[in-house]
C-alpha positions as semicolon CSV with decimal commas, in nm:
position;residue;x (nm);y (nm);z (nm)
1;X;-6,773;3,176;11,408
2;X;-6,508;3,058;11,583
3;X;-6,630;2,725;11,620
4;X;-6,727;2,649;11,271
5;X;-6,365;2,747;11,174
6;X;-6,217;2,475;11,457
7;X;-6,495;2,239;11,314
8;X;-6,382;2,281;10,948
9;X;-5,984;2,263;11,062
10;X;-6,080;1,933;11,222
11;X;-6,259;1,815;10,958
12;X;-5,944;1,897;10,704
13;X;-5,751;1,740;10,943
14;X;-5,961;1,396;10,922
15;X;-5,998;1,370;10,566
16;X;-5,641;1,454;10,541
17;X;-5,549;1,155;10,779
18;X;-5,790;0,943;10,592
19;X;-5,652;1,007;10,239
20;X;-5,293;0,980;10,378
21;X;-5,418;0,642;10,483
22;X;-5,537;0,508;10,136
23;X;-5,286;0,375;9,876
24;X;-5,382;0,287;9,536
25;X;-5,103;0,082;9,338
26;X;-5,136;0,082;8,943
27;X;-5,098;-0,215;8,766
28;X;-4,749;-0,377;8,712
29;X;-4,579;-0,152;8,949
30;X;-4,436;-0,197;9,320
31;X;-4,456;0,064;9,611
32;X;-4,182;-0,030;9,901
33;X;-4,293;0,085;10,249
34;X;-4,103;0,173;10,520
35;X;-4,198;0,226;10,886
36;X;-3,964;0,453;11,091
37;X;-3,680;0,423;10,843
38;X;-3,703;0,033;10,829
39;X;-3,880;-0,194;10,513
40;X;-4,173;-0,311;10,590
41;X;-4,401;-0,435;10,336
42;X;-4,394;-0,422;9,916
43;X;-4,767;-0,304;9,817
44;X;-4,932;-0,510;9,528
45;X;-5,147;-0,339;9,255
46;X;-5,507;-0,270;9,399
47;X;-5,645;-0,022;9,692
48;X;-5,377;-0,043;10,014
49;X;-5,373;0,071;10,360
50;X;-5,071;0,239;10,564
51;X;-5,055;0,428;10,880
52;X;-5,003;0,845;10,842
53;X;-4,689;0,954;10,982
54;X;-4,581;0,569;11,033
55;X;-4,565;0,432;10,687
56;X;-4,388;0,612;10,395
57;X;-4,330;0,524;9,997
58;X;-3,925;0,481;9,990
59;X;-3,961;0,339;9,580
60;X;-4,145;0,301;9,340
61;X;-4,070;-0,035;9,055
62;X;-4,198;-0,095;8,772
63;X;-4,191;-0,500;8,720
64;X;-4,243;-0,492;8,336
65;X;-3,989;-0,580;8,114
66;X;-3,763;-0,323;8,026
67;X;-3,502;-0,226;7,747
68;X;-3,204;-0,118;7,808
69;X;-2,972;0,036;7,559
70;X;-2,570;0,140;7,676
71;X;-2,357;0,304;7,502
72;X;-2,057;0,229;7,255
73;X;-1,740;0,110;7,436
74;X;-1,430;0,055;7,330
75;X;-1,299;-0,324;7,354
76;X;-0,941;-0,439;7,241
77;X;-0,981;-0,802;7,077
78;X;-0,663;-1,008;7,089
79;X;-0,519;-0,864;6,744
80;X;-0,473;-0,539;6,917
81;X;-0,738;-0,372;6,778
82;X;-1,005;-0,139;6,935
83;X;-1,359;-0,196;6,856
84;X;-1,674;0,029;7,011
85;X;-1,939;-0,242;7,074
86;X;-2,271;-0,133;7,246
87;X;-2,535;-0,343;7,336
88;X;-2,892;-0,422;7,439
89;X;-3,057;-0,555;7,754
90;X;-3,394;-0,717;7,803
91;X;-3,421;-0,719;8,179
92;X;-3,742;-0,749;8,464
93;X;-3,764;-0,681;8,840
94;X;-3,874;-0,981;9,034
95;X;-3,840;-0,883;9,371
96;X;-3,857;-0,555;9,435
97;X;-3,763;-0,518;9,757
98;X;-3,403;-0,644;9,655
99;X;-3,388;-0,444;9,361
100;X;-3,416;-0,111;9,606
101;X;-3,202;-0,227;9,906
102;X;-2,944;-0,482;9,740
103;X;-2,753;-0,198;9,504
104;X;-2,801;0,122;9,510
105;X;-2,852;0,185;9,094
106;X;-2,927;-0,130;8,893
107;X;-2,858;-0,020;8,566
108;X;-2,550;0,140;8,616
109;X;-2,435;-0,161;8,770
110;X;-2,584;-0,366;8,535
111;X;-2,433;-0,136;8,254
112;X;-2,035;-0,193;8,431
113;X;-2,078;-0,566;8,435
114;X;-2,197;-0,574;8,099
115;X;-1,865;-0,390;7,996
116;X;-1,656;-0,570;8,192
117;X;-1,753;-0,881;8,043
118;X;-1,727;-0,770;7,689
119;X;-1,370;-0,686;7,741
120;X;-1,283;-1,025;7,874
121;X;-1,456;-1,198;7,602
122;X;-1,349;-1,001;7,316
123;X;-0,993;-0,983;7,481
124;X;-0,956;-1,334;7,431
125;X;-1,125;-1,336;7,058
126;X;-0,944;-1,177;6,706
127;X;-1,133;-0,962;6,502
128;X;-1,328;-1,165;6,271
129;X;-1,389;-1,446;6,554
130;X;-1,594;-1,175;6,751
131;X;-1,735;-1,090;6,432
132;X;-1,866;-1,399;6,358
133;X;-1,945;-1,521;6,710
134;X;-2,257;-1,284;6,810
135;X;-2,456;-1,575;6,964
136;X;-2,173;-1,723;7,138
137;X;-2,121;-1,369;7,310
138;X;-2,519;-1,284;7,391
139;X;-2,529;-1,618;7,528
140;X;-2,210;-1,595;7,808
141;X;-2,338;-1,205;7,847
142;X;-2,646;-1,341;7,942
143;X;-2,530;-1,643;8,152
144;X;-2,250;-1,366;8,329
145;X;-2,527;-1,073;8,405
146;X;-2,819;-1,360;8,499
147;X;-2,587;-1,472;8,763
148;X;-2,440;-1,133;8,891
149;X;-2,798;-0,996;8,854
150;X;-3,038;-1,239;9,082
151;X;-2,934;-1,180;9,395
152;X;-3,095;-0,807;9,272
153;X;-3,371;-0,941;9,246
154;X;-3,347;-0,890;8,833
155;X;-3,369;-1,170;8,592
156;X;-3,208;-1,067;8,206
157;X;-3,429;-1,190;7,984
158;X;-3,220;-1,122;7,655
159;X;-2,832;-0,952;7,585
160;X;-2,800;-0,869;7,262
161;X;-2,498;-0,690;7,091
162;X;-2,635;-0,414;6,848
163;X;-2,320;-0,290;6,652
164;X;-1,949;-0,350;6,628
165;X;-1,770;-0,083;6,481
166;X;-1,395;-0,155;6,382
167;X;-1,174;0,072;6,317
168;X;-1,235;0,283;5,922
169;X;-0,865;0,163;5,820
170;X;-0,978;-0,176;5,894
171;X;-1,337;-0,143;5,754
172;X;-1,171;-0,067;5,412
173;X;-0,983;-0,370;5,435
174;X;-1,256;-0,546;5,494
175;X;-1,461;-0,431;5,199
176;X;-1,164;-0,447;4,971
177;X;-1,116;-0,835;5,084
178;X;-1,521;-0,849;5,045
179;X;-1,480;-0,762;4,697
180;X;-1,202;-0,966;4,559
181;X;-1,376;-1,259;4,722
182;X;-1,710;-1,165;4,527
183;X;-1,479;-1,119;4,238
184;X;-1,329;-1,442;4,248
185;X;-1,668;-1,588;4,296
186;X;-1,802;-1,444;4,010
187;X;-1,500;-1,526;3,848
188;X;-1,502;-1,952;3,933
189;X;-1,926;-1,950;3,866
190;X;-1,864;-1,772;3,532
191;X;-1,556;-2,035;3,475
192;X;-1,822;-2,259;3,558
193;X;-2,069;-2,176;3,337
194;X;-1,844;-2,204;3,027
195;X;-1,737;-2,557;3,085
196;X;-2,097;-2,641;3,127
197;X;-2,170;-2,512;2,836
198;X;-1,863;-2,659;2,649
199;X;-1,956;-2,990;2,802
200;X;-2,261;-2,978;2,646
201;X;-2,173;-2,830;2,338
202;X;-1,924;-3,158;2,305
203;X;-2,217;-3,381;2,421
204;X;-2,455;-3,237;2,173
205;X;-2,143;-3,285;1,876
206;X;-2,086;-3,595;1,959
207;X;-2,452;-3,729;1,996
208;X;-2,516;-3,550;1,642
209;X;-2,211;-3,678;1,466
210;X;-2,307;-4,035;1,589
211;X;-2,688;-3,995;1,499
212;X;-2,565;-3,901;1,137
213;X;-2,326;-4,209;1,140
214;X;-2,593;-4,436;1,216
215;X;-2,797;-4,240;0,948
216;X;-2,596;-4,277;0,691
217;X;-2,482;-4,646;0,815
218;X;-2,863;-4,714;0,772
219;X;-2,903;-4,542;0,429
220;X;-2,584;-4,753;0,302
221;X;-2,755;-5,059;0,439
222;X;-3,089;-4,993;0,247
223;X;-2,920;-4,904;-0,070
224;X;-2,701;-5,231;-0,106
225;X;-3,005;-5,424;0,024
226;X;-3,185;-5,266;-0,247
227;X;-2,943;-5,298;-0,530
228;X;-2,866;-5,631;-0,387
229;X;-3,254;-5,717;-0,497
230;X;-3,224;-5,523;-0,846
231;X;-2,903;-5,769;-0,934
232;X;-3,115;-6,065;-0,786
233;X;-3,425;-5,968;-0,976
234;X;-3,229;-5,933;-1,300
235;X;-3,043;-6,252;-1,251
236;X;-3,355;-6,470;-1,207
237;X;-3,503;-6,268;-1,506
238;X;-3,200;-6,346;-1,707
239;X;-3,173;-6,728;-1,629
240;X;-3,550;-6,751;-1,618
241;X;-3,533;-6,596;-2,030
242;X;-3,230;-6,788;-2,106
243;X;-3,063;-6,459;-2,257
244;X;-2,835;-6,518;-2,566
245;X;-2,446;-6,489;-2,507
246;X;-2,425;-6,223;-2,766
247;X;-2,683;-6,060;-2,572
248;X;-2,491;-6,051;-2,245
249;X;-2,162;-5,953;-2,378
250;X;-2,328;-5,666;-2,544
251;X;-2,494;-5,556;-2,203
252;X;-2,139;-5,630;-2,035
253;X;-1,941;-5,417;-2,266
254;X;-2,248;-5,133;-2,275
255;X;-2,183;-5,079;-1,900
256;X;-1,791;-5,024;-1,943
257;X;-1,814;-4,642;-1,994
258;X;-2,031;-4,583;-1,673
259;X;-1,675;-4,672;-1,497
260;X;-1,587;-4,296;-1,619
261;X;-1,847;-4,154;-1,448
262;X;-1,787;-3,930;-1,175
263;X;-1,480;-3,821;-1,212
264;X;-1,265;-4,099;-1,175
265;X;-0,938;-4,042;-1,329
266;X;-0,835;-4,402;-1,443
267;X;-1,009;-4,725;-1,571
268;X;-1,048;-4,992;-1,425
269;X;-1,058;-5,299;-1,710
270;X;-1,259;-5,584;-1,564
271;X;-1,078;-5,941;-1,579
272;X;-1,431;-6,097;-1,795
273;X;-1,315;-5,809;-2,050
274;X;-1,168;-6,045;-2,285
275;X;-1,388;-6,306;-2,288
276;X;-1,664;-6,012;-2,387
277;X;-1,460;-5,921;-2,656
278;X;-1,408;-6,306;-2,770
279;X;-1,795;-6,362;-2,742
280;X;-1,902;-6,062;-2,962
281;X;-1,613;-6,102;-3,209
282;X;-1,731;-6,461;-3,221
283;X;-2,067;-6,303;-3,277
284;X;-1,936;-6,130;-3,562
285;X;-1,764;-6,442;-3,721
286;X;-2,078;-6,614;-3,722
287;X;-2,231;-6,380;-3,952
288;X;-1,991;-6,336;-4,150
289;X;-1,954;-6,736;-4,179
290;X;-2,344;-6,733;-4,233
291;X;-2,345;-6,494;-4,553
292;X;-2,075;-6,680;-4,719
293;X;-2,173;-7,076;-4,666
294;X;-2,416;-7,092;-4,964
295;X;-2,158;-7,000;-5,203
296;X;-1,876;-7,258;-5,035
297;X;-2,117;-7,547;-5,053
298;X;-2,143;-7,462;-5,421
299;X;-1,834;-7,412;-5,532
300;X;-1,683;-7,634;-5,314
301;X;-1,330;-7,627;-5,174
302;X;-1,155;-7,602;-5,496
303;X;-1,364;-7,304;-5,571
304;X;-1,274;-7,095;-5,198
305;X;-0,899;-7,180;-5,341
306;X;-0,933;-7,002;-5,687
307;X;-1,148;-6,765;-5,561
308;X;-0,980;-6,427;-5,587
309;X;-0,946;-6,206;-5,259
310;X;-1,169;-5,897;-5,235
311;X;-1,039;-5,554;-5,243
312;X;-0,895;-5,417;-4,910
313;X;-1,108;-5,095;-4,878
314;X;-1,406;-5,379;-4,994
315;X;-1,315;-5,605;-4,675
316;X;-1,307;-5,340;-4,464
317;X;-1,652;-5,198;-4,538
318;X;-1,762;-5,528;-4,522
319;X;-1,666;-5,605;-4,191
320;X;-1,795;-5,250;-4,080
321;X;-2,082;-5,366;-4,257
322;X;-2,120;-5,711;-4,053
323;X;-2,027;-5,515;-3,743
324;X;-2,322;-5,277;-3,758
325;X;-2,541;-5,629;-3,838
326;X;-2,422;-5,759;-3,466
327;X;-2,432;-5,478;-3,322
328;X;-2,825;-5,411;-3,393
329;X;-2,913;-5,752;-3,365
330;X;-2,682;-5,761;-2,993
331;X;-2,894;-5,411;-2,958
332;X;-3,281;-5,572;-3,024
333;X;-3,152;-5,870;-2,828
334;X;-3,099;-5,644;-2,502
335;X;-3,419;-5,416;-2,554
336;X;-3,598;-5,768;-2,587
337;X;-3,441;-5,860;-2,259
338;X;-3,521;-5,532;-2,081
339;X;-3,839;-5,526;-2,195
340;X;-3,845;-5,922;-2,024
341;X;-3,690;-5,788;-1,658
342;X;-3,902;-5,492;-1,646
């Protein structure tokens, strides 16, 4: 009985030696080994071997790339104003062995630098520079902490600031001044808009008002090129006809009352007026000389002498009567000659 217990202690005692033996590594991560107090080896990912009692795990890394997000901080830009500013860090162990024995807590020293750059940047920046200048800042956090940070066997991928809070006094200032500039944008693009549309309103005026000069430029043209052809047409009708005199006077004085039309308030007498009148009161004096020849050739002169002179109200009814006489025959002589030109 005895002797199956020793057996089974000694057989507790090898497997125990054996498994103490065996390391298995995961992937991505980094065991550092130590023999009597002093590094020895970093174990890769995979099945390892170490002595029991010799070799010991000091740390474990993990090499994947890690985020790491600090906290707000205060920073005083060169206006004298305090902003909290926190920030975020993209960072990845590359040797391990100098990430465990070169500081004693990475991130906290990481963390410090990270601050202590901030404030020397943003020292030297006002408020709205260091609001506007993100990427300049990532980029000389990044250049600063890659630096101080590889001889710990860390490489920063990526710095990136996440917020910058000013102070709420200045925050309302800033959204006040946001607003009168949107204001006085909306202000000038309105503006804007109504010359546009003033411009084109003038443009469109102008291009209409032309459009109907040259419209009724044209329509003037045609109509004096047309009436031009009417006189033409009637001209070569009247020469071609050979109208009488009596004819043409009639026509001429006919057409004197049309001068009334429209409203006009005054006449305007023509300077061939008179020499109308003298052809159709010549007109007139031919008939009358016509009706009274046969009796002068037979009485002679003697006779027109002792011939006694007719009644006034008689004379005057017969010159209204030899009047009428022209004026049908000067009438059937002008519907002959319109009947001829149309």
């Amino acid at each position: 009985m005895e002797l199956l217990l020793i057996v089974l202690v000694l057989v507790a005692l090898v497997v125990g030696a054996v498994a103490s033996t065996v390391r298995i590594v995961p992937q991505a991560r980094r065991y550092n080994i130590e023999r009597f107090g002093r590094y020895r080896i970093t174990l890769q990912p995979g099945l390892n071997f170490v002595i029991p009692l010799v070799d010991r795990v000091n740390t474990k890394l993990d090499v994947r790339e890690t985020v790491y997000s600090s906290n707000p901080r205060p920073v005083i830009t060169a206006d004298n104003l305090v902003v909290n500013i926190d920030t975020v860090l993209y960072y990845q162990i590359t040797d391990p062995r100098s990430a465990a024995y070169e500081v004693a807590n990475y991130l906290q020293a990481i963390d410090q630098l990270t601050v202590t750059t901030l404030r020397n940047l943003i020292g030297s920046m006002d408020l709205e520079t260091t609001l506007t200048s993100r990427e300049t800042i990532n980029a000389r956090l990044r250049e600063v902490l890659d630096d101080a940070t590889g001889k710990w066997g860390i490489r920063v991928n990526r710095v990136e600031i996440k917020a910058i809070d000013p102070p709420t006094s200045i925050k309302e200032a800033m959204e006040k001044q946001m607003r009168a500039e949107r204001d006085k944008r909306a202000t000038i693009l309105h503006a804007e808009g109504e010359r546009a549309a003033l411009i084109l309103t003038a443009e469109g005026t102008r291009q209409r008002s032309i459009l109907e000069a040259e419209g009724t430029q044209q329509a003037r043209v045609l109509e004096a090129d047309g009436e031009a052809k009417a006189l033409e047409r009637v001209f070569r009708a009247v020469h071609a006809n050979d109208a009488d005199a009596k004819v043409l006077a009639y026509k001429y004085l006919e057409m004197l009352p049309s001068l009334a039309q429209h409203g006009n308030s005054f006449w305007v007498i023509p300077g061939e007026l008179t020499e109308a009148m003298r052809t159709v009161t010549g007109a007139f004096a031919d008939n009358a000389s016509s009706s009274k020849s046969p009796k002068s050739a037979e009485n002679g002169d003697d006779s027109r002498q002792t011939q006694p002179l007719p009644e006034p109200r008689a004379a005057i009814e017969q010159a209204e009567a030899e009047a009428a006489k022209a004026v049908e025959e000067a009438q059937e002589e002008s519907a002959r000659a319109d009947r001829i030109v149309g």
